Amino acid sequence: MDKSTLVLVVGSEALAQEVSAVGAAVKSRAIQVQRTPDLRRAAELVRTRRPDAVLVELDRDLRDLHAFSAELESGPDAPPLLVGAWSRERFGGEDPSGAYLIDATRARVRDFIRRPVSSAELSDVLERHLGARAASRAAGRVIAFVSNKGGVGKSTLSVSTACALAKARPDQVLLIDASLQLGLGASMLDLDPTTTLVDAVAQQDRLDETLLRELSLRHPCGLRLLAAPKNAMDAARIDDASLARVLTVARRAFDFVVVDTFPLLDSIAVAILDFADDACVVVTPTVPHVLGAVTLLDVLERLGLGRGRQRVLLNHSHPRVAGTLDAEDVATRLQRPIDAVFPFDKGLLIAQNTGEPYALTAGKLFGFGRALHELAELLTRPRGAVGADVAP
Ligand SMILES: Nc1ncnc2c1ncn2[C@@H]1O[C@H](COP(=O)(O)OP(=O)(O)O)[C@@H](O)[C@H]1O
Ligand SMILES: [Mg+2]
């Protein structure tokens, strides 16, 4: 053990004592605890003491926590890990609701611990986010594919990206088909969905990492799929809060969680975006689509998803015709660099009919396969480093 881990507890003396007591039982690291009763003082302590983690006693009202996170994010240093500690007493005798979890996630809470805190849970959360494992595994990265139009290639690119990531990490990548109205993920992977996202939502109260794995389907390449609902009636059972629960468990269980979405900015899409470490905006090279993408990027910004979490993917979903914009035109109109350019490739149409994902057969040296390889590489870099070497 090199240096000890400093945990700043924001809340009651009782919580600080709990953490100190169980901290002594954590074998993997030495834990030092400091306490402050309120968030205002905490921001100052984060600057001066630089704790590894901040454990905040959660209350129903999250306004102060939002302000606290915003202050830390605007500072020069990377903010510490933010963990929420909750007890039923403060939530009217119940577990915090899905809507509450979404809001807390928006306030950048990365994980939740239930009180009374157990040494197993404390050690688990710290190892997951701060351990050597976390550094090398880029644990629990959520990658969402979005657009404001259908038919631009979200499903194609999300399935391809998920396969490319899974090939290198079997059983560590989950694709969630949240394109609720028209989920094609299973057919693109030639899988017969015996269980779907609806089952995960129905069992949300007992959903844990093991159950989530059981509900996902395994593709021979190592990818796991949580399939879309089979029909609209089933889809109606899914809402933003239940999806938030599924995502909370999913990012604990998998290294990468790739989410395909439906082109509609409803509360479900917003919940997904709240969790996204990378929001991949898929755009095709035509003027109306690019104008739509400008609006969508603006919406992301207003949802608090800054440029550091946005990726722009240009996809030539149709053969080139006169008037097709090139990558430079698109970058100029969007006023930002394009992160990856996918050419039109007939192989995708053939693959769609055979059910064999094109990502598994396309070479890495040219065309679509090369763009995919580069995107997968970009998404595997440490989160903060993404985009750092791309010219403005
Ligand atoms: N780069 C590409 N080359 C060739 N065909 C593509 C490409 N990207 C998408 N397509 C095709 O375009 C159609 C729409 O793609 P899809 O991924 O279903 O879009 P979305 O999920 O945004 O509605 C599909 O038939 C798909 O095979
Ligand atoms: Mg789709």
XYZ file of C-alpha atoms and ligand atoms in Angstrom:
420
model
C 0.000 0.000 0.000
C 1.550 3.318 -1.000
C -0.468 6.273 0.158
C -3.647 6.311 2.159
C -7.008 7.211 0.659
C -8.591 10.373 1.981
C -12.370 10.291 2.164
C -14.120 13.569 2.877
C -17.443 12.879 4.581
C -20.009 15.635 4.152
C -22.766 15.130 6.699
C -23.363 13.948 10.224
C -20.788 12.912 12.784
C -22.564 9.533 12.881
C -21.809 8.908 9.206
C -18.160 9.895 9.668
C -17.892 7.451 12.562
C -19.487 4.704 10.517
C -17.002 5.246 7.701
C -14.018 5.377 10.084
C -15.119 2.147 11.749
C -15.643 0.173 8.552
C -12.667 1.899 6.922
C -10.428 0.178 9.440
C -11.730 -3.173 8.203
C -11.038 -2.422 4.535
C -7.987 -4.505 3.674
C -7.099 -3.176 0.254
C -6.196 0.377 1.316
C -5.646 2.591 4.358
C -8.558 4.976 4.728
C -8.373 8.357 6.342
C -11.574 10.191 7.112
C -12.234 13.882 7.394
C -15.647 15.372 8.048
C -17.417 18.619 7.378
C -21.081 19.241 8.089
C -21.971 21.154 4.959
C -21.239 21.371 1.257
C -20.122 24.993 1.259
C -17.178 24.204 3.493
C -16.576 21.006 1.531
C -15.695 22.837 -1.704
C -12.917 24.635 0.114
C -11.624 21.420 1.680
C -11.560 19.730 -1.716
C -9.263 22.496 -2.947
C -6.942 22.456 0.031
C -6.929 18.799 1.117
C -7.557 17.142 -2.259
C -9.496 14.116 -1.030
C -9.667 11.021 -3.265
C -13.372 10.669 -2.645
C -16.186 12.794 -1.255
C -18.964 10.864 0.470
C -22.080 12.991 0.740
C -24.994 12.174 2.991
C -27.906 12.412 0.587
C -31.035 14.388 1.252
C -34.166 14.703 -0.792
C -33.138 18.163 -1.905
C -30.220 18.021 -4.322
C -29.874 21.723 -5.115
C -26.809 22.274 -2.958
C -25.175 19.173 -4.398
C -25.697 20.445 -7.952
C -24.085 23.749 -7.021
C -21.207 21.930 -5.302
C -20.473 19.726 -8.351
C -20.712 22.659 -10.728
C -18.166 24.507 -8.619
C -15.768 21.540 -8.606
C -16.158 20.926 -12.343
C -15.310 24.532 -13.117
C -12.102 24.353 -11.059
C -8.669 23.612 -12.516
C -8.289 20.137 -10.927
C -10.108 16.940 -11.841
C -12.958 16.637 -9.305
C -12.691 13.812 -6.757
C -14.926 10.762 -6.895
C -18.378 11.720 -5.629
C -20.325 9.015 -3.784
C -23.766 9.373 -2.214
C -24.655 7.719 1.105
C -28.353 7.219 1.652
C -30.532 5.893 4.413
C -34.222 5.117 4.273
C -34.938 7.419 7.217
C -34.227 10.416 5.052
C -36.419 9.153 2.224
C -39.648 8.542 4.086
C -38.793 4.923 4.905
C -38.218 3.969 1.258
C -35.341 3.565 -1.173
C -34.557 6.665 -3.240
C -36.678 6.684 -6.410
C -35.362 6.239 -9.939
C -36.096 9.913 -10.647
C -33.983 10.838 -7.648
C -31.107 8.636 -8.872
C -31.235 10.387 -12.242
C -31.067 13.769 -10.595
C -28.175 12.700 -8.351
C -26.330 11.325 -11.378
C -26.781 14.704 -13.023
C -25.105 16.188 -9.966
C -22.178 13.868 -10.910
C -22.692 11.304 -8.127
C -20.828 8.283 -9.515
C -21.996 5.661 -7.070
C -24.289 5.085 -4.113
C -23.744 3.456 -0.726
C -26.492 2.400 1.602
C -26.318 3.136 5.314
C -25.264 1.656 7.607
C -22.129 1.524 5.493
C -20.529 -1.917 5.262
C -16.808 -2.411 4.783
C -17.474 -4.677 1.795
C -19.498 -2.022 0.017
C -17.125 0.803 0.857
C -14.119 -1.163 -0.308
C -15.959 -2.262 -3.435
C -16.907 1.290 -4.441
C -13.413 2.665 -3.787
C -11.709 -0.169 -5.667
C -14.087 0.119 -8.564
C -13.439 3.804 -9.082
C -10.028 4.452 -7.605
C -8.245 1.095 -7.743
C -5.595 0.060 -10.255
C -8.391 -1.844 -11.930
C -10.308 1.367 -12.578
C -7.330 2.985 -14.251
C -6.648 0.096 -16.573
C -10.204 -1.017 -17.251
C -11.905 2.351 -17.806
C -14.672 0.816 -15.687
C -18.271 1.283 -16.546
C -18.072 3.665 -19.468
C -21.476 4.493 -20.931
C -21.507 5.282 -24.661
C -24.805 6.476 -26.175
C -25.563 6.801 -29.890
C -27.992 9.607 -30.638
C -29.386 11.633 -33.509
C -32.491 13.650 -34.161
C -33.363 11.651 -37.282
C -33.924 8.014 -38.071
C -32.012 6.121 -40.720
C -28.686 7.866 -40.149
C -26.854 4.803 -38.842
C -27.214 4.861 -35.050
C -28.050 1.181 -34.846
C -25.421 0.242 -37.407
C -22.714 2.160 -35.571
C -23.763 1.166 -32.063
C -23.848 -2.546 -32.930
C -20.533 -2.260 -34.812
C -18.839 -0.335 -32.002
C -20.143 -2.732 -29.366
C -18.825 -5.717 -31.359
C -15.455 -4.074 -31.905
C -15.096 -3.372 -28.180
C -16.346 -6.832 -27.192
C -13.934 -8.674 -29.437
C -11.088 -7.398 -27.275
C -13.055 -7.822 -24.008
C -15.428 -10.787 -24.149
C -18.323 -10.508 -21.682
C -17.280 -7.031 -20.617
C -19.376 -5.082 -23.090
C -23.147 -4.718 -22.877
C -25.248 -3.324 -25.714
C -28.578 -1.965 -24.488
C -31.074 -1.628 -27.302
C -33.076 1.334 -26.060
C -34.407 2.084 -29.505
C -37.712 1.246 -27.889
C -40.023 1.761 -30.836
C -38.011 -0.217 -33.341
C -35.203 -2.239 -31.803
C -33.209 -4.028 -34.445
C -30.157 -4.937 -32.404
C -31.163 -8.581 -31.939
C -31.837 -9.078 -35.633
C -28.582 -7.375 -36.600
C -26.815 -9.845 -34.326
C -29.001 -12.782 -35.366
C -30.047 -13.408 -31.774
C -33.455 -14.604 -30.673
C -34.435 -12.460 -27.683
C -35.749 -14.785 -24.994
C -35.363 -11.960 -22.464
C -35.368 -8.200 -23.053
C -34.923 -4.846 -21.408
C -38.512 -5.182 -20.214
C -37.500 -8.092 -17.954
C -34.730 -6.015 -16.420
C -37.199 -3.197 -15.787
C -39.810 -5.579 -14.353
C -37.223 -6.897 -11.885
C -35.654 -3.541 -11.116
C -36.052 -3.923 -7.365
C -33.918 -7.059 -7.253
C -31.745 -6.258 -10.258
C -28.070 -6.799 -9.544
C -25.002 -7.492 -11.649
C -25.612 -11.242 -11.780
C -29.263 -10.957 -12.738
C -28.488 -8.362 -15.400
C -25.940 -10.706 -16.961
C -28.498 -13.498 -16.930
C -31.042 -11.315 -18.710
C -28.587 -10.362 -21.445
C -28.080 -12.523 -24.535
C -24.599 -13.615 -25.516
C -23.298 -13.225 -29.031
C -20.482 -15.593 -30.093
C -18.093 -12.607 -30.412
C -18.387 -12.036 -26.650
C -20.854 -9.148 -26.789
C -23.828 -9.151 -24.425
C -27.139 -7.700 -25.593
C -30.047 -6.423 -23.564
C -32.606 -6.548 -26.352
C -35.327 -4.022 -27.091
C -38.930 -4.773 -26.100
C -40.743 -7.005 -28.549
C -43.708 -4.684 -29.049
C -45.073 -1.250 -28.219
C -47.150 -2.541 -25.278
C -44.014 -3.868 -23.630
C -42.085 -0.709 -24.489
C -44.650 1.387 -22.632
C -43.567 -0.277 -19.367
C -40.181 1.396 -19.581
C -39.731 4.907 -18.277
C -36.793 7.159 -17.478
C -36.608 6.117 -13.840
C -36.578 2.375 -14.534
C -33.996 2.803 -17.264
C -31.848 4.776 -14.836
C -31.863 1.784 -12.489
C -30.821 -0.550 -15.270
C -27.985 1.792 -16.291
C -26.778 2.128 -12.697
C -26.414 -1.645 -12.428
C -25.084 -2.013 -15.982
C -22.156 0.316 -15.536
C -21.184 -1.552 -12.396
C -21.296 -4.890 -14.164
C -19.583 -4.081 -17.455
C -16.522 -2.181 -18.644
C -18.516 -0.662 -21.493
C -22.221 -0.078 -21.826
C -23.195 0.902 -25.367
C -26.713 2.301 -25.733
C -28.633 2.545 -28.995
C -31.493 5.053 -28.899
C -34.598 6.132 -30.767
C -34.493 9.592 -32.401
C -36.782 11.374 -29.979
C -35.656 13.677 -27.225
C -38.015 12.448 -24.533
C -37.405 11.841 -20.843
C -35.962 8.397 -21.637
C -33.356 9.862 -23.973
C -32.491 12.511 -21.393
C -32.020 9.820 -18.734
C -29.645 7.939 -21.044
C -27.715 11.119 -21.830
C -27.354 11.858 -18.139
C -25.451 8.617 -17.760
C -23.426 8.943 -20.955
C -19.697 9.425 -20.679
C -19.671 9.702 -24.456
C -22.657 10.940 -26.459
C -21.987 9.924 -30.046
C -23.998 12.173 -32.326
C -24.442 10.447 -35.679
C -24.800 12.784 -38.628
C -25.102 12.142 -42.360
C -23.626 14.554 -44.911
C -26.729 16.396 -46.084
C -27.663 19.960 -45.187
C -30.908 19.229 -43.289
C -29.243 16.504 -41.200
C -26.317 18.729 -40.352
C -28.660 21.562 -39.320
C -30.491 19.067 -37.132
C -27.195 18.015 -35.569
C -26.380 21.643 -34.730
C -29.620 21.808 -32.761
C -28.972 18.487 -31.058
C -25.460 19.485 -29.997
C -26.916 22.643 -28.551
C -29.461 20.609 -26.588
C -26.670 18.375 -25.242
C -24.806 21.451 -24.081
C -27.898 22.690 -22.273
C -28.370 19.289 -20.628
C -24.948 19.734 -19.118
C -23.164 17.411 -21.556
C -20.205 19.583 -22.458
C -17.886 19.125 -25.417
C -15.693 16.787 -23.411
C -18.506 14.229 -23.537
C -19.655 14.826 -27.113
C -18.373 12.840 -30.117
C -19.424 13.676 -33.645
C -19.580 10.760 -36.083
C -20.099 11.438 -39.766
C -21.738 8.478 -41.454
C -22.197 8.082 -45.192
C -25.267 5.894 -44.955
C -25.928 6.424 -48.696
C -23.657 6.302 -51.714
C -22.064 9.610 -52.570
C -24.121 11.751 -54.961
C -23.674 15.297 -56.251
C -24.288 17.735 -53.428
C -23.066 15.393 -50.665
C -21.147 17.499 -48.149
C -17.601 16.447 -47.349
C -16.168 16.087 -43.862
C -14.668 19.562 -43.927
C -18.000 21.186 -44.836
C -19.701 19.324 -42.033
C -17.016 20.268 -39.510
C -17.312 23.915 -40.529
C -21.085 23.926 -40.238
C -20.927 22.214 -36.846
C -18.010 24.413 -35.786
C -16.090 21.504 -34.367
C -13.882 18.639 -35.526
C -15.421 15.335 -36.587
C -14.258 12.442 -34.414
C -14.731 9.701 -37.029
C -15.833 9.485 -40.651
C -17.587 6.295 -41.799
C -17.725 5.756 -45.574
C -20.629 4.102 -47.369
C -19.991 0.356 -47.443
C -22.131 -2.204 -49.260
C -20.833 -4.859 -46.914
C -23.148 -3.460 -44.233
C -26.245 -4.137 -46.295
C -25.158 -7.705 -46.951
C -24.311 -8.204 -43.275
C -27.718 -6.890 -42.266
C -29.373 -9.666 -44.231
C -27.098 -12.463 -43.078
C -27.143 -11.364 -39.432
C -23.387 -11.520 -39.184
C -22.121 -8.194 -37.781
C -19.946 -6.475 -40.329
C -17.620 -5.282 -37.573
C -16.382 -8.846 -37.168
C -15.337 -9.319 -40.787
C -14.343 -5.822 -41.967
C -10.560 -5.312 -42.011
C -8.966 -2.629 -39.870
C -6.889 -1.037 -42.594
C -9.411 0.584 -44.896
C -12.797 2.207 -45.103
C -15.545 1.422 -42.618
C -13.445 -1.079 -40.662
C -10.670 1.421 -40.199
C -13.033 4.184 -39.006
C -14.562 1.703 -36.583
C -11.172 0.660 -35.276
C -10.244 4.303 -34.722
C -13.501 5.029 -32.926
C -13.082 2.007 -30.652
C -9.574 3.179 -29.884
C -10.816 6.685 -29.071
C -13.472 5.314 -26.743
C -10.919 3.196 -24.898
C -8.658 6.092 -24.062
C -8.913 7.499 -20.538
C -12.031 9.658 -20.426
C -10.317 12.986 -19.876
C -7.814 12.359 -22.675
C -10.376 11.891 -25.426
C -10.201 14.669 -27.957
C -7.091 16.127 -26.374
C -5.007 15.596 -29.488
C -7.662 16.608 -31.996
C -7.063 19.981 -33.584
C -9.788 22.533 -32.781
N -21.872 3.449 -43.607
C -22.898 2.816 -44.161
N -22.779 2.203 -45.364
C -23.827 1.559 -45.932
N -25.035 1.470 -45.365
C -25.222 2.041 -44.175
C -24.180 2.744 -43.498
N -24.673 3.189 -42.317
C -25.973 2.809 -42.269
N -26.303 2.116 -43.371
C -27.636 1.565 -43.686
O -28.592 2.605 -43.502
C -29.813 2.091 -42.979
C -30.191 2.841 -41.707
O -29.224 2.553 -40.690
P -29.615 2.362 -39.155
O -28.371 2.000 -38.457
O -30.762 1.432 -39.019
O -30.065 3.840 -38.784
P -30.791 4.400 -37.460
O -30.535 3.429 -36.364
O -30.187 5.738 -37.225
O -32.249 4.507 -37.806
C -29.574 0.611 -42.764
O -30.124 -0.091 -43.827
C -28.060 0.473 -42.734
O -27.629 -0.775 -43.183
Mg -31.979 2.455 -35.148
